[in-house]
XYZ file of N, CA and C in Angstrom:
444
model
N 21.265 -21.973 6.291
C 20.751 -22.718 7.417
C 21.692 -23.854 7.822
N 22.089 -24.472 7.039
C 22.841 -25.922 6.979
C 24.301 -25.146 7.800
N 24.825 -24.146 7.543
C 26.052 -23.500 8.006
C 25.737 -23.167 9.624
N 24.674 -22.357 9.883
C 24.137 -22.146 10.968
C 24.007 -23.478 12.375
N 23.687 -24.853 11.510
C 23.622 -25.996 12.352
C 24.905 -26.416 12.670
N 26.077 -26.389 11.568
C 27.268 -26.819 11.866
C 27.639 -25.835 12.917
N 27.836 -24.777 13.313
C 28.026 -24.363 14.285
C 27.467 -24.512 15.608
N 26.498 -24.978 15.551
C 26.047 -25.412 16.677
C 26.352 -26.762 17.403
N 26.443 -27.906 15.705
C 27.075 -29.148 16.566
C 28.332 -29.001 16.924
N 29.302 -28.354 16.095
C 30.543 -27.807 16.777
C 30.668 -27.313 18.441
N 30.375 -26.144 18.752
C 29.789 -25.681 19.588
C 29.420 -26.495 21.118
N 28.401 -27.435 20.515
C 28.153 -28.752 21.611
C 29.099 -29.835 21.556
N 29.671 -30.054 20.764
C 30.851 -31.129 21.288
C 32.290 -30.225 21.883
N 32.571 -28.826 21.405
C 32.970 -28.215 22.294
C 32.776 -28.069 23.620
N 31.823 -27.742 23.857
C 31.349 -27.303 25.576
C 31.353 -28.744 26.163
N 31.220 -30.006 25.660
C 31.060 -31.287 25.877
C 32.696 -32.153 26.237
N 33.985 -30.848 26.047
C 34.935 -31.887 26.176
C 35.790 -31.989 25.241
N 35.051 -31.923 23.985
C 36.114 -32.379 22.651
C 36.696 -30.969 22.241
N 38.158 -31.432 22.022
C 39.250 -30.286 21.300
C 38.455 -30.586 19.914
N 37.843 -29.776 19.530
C 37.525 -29.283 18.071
C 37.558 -27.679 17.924
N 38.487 -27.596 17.027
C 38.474 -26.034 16.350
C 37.968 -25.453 16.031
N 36.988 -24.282 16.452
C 35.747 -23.479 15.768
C 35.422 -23.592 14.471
N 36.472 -23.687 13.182
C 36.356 -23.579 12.148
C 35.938 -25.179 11.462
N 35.995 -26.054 12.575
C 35.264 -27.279 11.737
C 33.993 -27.218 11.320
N 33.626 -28.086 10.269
C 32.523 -28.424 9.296
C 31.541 -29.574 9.995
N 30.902 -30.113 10.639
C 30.177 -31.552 11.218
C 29.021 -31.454 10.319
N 28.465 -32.125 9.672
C 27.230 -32.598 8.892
C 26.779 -32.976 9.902
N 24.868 -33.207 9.625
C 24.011 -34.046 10.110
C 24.446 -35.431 10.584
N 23.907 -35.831 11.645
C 24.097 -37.504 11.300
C 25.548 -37.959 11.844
N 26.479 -36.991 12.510
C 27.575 -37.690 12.898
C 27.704 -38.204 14.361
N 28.426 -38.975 14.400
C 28.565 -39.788 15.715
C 30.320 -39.242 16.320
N 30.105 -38.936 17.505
C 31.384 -38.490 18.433
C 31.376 -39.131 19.475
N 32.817 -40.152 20.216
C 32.609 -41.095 20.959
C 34.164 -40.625 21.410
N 33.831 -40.776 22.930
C 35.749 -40.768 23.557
C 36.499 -39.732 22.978
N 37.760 -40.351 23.192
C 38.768 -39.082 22.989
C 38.920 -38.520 21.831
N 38.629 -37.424 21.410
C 38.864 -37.362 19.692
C 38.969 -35.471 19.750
N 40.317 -35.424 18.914
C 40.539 -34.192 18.870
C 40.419 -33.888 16.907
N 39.946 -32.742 16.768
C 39.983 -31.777 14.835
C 40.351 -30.869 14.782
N 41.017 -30.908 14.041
C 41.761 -29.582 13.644
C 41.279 -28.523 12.856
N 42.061 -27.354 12.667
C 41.258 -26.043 12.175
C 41.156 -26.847 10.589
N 40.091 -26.536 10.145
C 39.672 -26.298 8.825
C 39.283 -27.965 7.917
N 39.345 -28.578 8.936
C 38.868 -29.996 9.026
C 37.216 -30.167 8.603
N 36.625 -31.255 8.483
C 35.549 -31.811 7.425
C 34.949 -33.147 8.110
N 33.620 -33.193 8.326
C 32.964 -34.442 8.693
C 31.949 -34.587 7.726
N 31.799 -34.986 6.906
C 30.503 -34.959 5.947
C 29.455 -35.806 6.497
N 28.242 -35.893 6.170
C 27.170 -36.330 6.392
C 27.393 -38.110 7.327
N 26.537 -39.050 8.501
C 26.906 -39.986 8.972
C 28.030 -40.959 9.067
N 29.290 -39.850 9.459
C 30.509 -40.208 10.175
C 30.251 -40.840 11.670
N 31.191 -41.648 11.924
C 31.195 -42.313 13.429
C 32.885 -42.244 13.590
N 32.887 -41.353 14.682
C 34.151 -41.651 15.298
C 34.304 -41.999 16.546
N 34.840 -43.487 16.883
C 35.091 -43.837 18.037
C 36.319 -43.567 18.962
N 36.741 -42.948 19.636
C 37.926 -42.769 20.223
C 38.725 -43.939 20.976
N 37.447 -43.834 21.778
C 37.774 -44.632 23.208
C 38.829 -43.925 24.159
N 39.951 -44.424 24.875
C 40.663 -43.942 25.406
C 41.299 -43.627 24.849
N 42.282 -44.130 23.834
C 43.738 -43.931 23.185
C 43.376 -42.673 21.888
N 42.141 -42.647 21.807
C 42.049 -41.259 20.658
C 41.815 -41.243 19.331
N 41.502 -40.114 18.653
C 41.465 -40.450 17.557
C 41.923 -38.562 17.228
N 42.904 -38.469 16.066
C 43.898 -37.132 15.970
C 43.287 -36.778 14.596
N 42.479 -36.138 14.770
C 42.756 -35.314 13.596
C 42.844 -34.086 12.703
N 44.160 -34.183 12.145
C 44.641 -32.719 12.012
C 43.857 -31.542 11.338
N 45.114 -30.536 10.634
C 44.611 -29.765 9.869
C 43.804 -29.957 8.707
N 42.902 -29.341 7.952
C 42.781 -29.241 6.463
C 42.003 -30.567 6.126
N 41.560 -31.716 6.974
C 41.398 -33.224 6.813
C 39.780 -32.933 5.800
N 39.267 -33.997 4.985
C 38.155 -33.463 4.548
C 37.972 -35.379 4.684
N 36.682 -35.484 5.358
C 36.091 -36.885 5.380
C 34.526 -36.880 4.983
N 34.242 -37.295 3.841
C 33.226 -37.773 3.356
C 32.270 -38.562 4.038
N 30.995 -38.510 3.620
C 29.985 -39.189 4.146
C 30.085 -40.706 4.706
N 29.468 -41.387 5.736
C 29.930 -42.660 6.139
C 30.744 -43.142 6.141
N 32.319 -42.521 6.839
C 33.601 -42.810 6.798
C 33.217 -43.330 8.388
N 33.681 -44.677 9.000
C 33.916 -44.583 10.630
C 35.434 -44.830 10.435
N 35.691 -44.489 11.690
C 36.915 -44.388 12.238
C 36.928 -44.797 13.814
N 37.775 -46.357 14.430
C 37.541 -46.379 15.377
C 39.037 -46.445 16.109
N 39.145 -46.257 17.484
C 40.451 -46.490 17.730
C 40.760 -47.798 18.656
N 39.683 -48.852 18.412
C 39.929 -50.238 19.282
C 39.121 -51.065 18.471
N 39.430 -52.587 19.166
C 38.910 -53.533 18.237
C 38.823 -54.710 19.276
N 38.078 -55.573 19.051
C 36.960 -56.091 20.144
C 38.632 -57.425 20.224
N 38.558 -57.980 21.629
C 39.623 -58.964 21.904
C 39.309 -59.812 21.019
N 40.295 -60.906 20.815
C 39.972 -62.380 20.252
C 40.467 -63.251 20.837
N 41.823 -62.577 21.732
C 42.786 -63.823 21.952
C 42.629 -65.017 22.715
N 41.314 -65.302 23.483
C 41.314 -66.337 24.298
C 39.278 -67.002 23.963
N 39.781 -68.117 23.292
C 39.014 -68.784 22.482
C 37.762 -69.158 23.470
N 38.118 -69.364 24.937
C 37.233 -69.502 25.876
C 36.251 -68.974 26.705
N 36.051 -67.548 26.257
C 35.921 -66.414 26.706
C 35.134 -65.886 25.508
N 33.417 -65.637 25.358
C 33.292 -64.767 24.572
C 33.538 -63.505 23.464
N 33.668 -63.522 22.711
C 34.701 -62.017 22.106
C 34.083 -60.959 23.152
N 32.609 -61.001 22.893
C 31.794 -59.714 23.584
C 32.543 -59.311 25.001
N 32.622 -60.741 25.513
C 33.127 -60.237 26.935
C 34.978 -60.015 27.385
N 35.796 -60.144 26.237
C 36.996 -60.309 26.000
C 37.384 -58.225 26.168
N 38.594 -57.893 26.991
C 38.766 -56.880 26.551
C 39.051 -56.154 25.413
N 38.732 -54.703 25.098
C 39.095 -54.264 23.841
C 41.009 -53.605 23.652
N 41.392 -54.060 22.540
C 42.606 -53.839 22.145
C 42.837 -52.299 21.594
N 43.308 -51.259 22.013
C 43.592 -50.002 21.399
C 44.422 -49.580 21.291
N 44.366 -48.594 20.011
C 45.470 -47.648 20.206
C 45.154 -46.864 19.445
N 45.567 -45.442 19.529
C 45.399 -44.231 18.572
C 45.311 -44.324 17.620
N 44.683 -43.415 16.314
C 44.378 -43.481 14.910
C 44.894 -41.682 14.765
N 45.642 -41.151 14.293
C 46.338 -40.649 13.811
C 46.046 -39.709 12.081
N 45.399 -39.039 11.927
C 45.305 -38.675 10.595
C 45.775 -37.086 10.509
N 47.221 -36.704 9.774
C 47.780 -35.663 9.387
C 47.180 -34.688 8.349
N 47.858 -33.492 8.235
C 47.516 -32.498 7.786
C 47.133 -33.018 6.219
N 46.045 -31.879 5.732
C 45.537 -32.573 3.934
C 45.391 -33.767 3.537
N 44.822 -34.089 4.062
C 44.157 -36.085 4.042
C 42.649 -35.896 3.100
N 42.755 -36.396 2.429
C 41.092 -36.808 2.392
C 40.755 -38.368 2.030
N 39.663 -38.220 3.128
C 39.158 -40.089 3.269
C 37.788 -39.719 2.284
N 37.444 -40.542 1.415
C 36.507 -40.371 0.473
C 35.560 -41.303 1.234
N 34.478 -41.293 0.749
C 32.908 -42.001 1.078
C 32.801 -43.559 1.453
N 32.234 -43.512 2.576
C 31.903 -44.656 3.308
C 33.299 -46.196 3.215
N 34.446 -45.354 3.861
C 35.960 -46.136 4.559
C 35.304 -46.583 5.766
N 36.626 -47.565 6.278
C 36.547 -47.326 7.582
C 38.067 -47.396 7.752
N 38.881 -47.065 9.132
C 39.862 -46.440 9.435
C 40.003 -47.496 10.658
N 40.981 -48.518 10.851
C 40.685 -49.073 11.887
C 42.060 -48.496 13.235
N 42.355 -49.247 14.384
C 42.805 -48.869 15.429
C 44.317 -48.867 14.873
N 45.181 -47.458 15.419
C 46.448 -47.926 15.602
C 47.312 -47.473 14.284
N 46.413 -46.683 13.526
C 46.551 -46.644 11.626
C 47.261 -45.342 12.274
N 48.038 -44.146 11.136
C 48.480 -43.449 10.796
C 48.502 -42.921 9.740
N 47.671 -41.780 8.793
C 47.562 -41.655 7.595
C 48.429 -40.191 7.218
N 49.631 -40.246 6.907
C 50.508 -39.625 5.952
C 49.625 -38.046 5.892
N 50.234 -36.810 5.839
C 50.363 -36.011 5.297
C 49.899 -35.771 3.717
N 49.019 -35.709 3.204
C 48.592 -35.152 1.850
C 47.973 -36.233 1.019
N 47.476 -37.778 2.038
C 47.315 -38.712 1.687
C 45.584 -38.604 1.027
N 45.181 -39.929 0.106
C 43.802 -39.674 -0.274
C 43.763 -41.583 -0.273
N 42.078 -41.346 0.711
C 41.868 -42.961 0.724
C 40.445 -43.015 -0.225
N 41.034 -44.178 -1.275
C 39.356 -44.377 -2.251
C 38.626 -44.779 -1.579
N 37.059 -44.125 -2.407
C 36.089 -44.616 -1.431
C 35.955 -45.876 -1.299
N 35.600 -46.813 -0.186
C 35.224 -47.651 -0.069
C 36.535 -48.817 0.221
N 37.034 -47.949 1.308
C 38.628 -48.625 1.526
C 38.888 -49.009 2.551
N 39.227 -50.136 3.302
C 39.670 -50.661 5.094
C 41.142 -50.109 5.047
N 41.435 -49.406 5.742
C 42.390 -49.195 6.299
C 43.362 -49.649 7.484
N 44.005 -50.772 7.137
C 43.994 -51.781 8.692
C 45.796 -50.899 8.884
N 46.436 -50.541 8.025
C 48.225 -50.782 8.095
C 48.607 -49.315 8.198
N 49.202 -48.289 8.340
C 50.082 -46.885 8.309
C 50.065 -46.927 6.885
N 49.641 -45.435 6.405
C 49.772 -44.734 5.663
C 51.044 -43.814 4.794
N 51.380 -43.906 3.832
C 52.657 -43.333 3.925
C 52.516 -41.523 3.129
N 53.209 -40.395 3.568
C 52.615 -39.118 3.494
C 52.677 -39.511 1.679
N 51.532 -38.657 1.579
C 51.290 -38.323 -0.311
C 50.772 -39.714 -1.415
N 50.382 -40.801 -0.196
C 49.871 -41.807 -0.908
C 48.631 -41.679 -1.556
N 47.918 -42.854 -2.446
C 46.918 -43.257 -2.672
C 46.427 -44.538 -2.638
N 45.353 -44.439 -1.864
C 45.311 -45.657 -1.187
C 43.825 -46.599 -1.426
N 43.631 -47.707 -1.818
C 42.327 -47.986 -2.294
C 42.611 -49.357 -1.682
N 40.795 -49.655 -1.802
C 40.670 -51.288 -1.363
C 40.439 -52.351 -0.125
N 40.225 -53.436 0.234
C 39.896 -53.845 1.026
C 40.851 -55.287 0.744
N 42.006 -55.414 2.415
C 42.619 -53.901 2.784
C 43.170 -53.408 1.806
N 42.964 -51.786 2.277
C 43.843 -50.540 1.261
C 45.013 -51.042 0.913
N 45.415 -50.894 -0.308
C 46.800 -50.512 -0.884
C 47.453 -49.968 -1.921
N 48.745 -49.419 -1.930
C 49.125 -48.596 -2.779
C 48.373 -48.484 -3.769
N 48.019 -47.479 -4.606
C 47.477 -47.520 -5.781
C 48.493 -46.288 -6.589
N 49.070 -45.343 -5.969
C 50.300 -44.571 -6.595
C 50.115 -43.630 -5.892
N 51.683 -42.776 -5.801
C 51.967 -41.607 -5.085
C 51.681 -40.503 -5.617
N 50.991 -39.155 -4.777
C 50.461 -37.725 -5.586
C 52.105 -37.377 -5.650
């Protein structure tokens, strides 16, 4: 049954716009926002949020993302102290995640990141900086923890 639904949310964010590859996985509970493309054989586990916005959010082949991972690709203005944040424009840019990644349980992935080729983020990790391919990456913010 549970296989049967993933095809269907697939399916509807297909017909809806989004480049997603038939062969993706979407759990219950996920959130799809703006530009956001998945690749074949890719993974959303259970209450993911991905925000695109304009500039996107990439993600490749083989990716496997665990439950309550968000991922956004903008971040609210700050620069002018006079001016509400709320009402300040938002700052973006693409978020980027390459082939064999896996983001473990409840990350978040912020704007502008790039995560390496064969990379693995511990659970419970901010991701503010680029990723380097075959890392391991833990923490708040993430950092090195050693290369696969």
């Amino acid at each position: 049954m549970q296989e049967e639904f993933t095809v269907l949310r697939v399916k509807y964010y297909r017909r809806s716009g989004y480049d997603i590859h038939s062969s993706v996985y979407i759990a219950s509970n996920c959130n799809i926002k703006g530009k956001v493309s998945i690749g074949e054989g890719s993974s959303l586990a259970h209450n993911c949020v991905l925000s695109g916005g304009n500039e996107g959010i990439e993600i490749r082949k083989n990716v496997m993302i665990a439950p309550n991972v968000v991922i956004i690709a903008f971040s609210h203005g700050i620069e002018n102290n006079g001016i509400p944040m709320s009402k300040q424009n938002n700052s973006e840019s693409k978020v980027v995640i390459e082939d064999d990644v896996w983001i473990a349980a409840n990350c978040t992935i912020g704007n502008g990141v790039t995560i390496g080729t064969g990379s693995i983020i511990a659970a419970n990790s901010f991701v503010n900086k680029d990723v380097e391919p075959f890392s391991i990456m833990g923490g708040v913010p993430a950092k090195l923890i050693r290369k696969r």
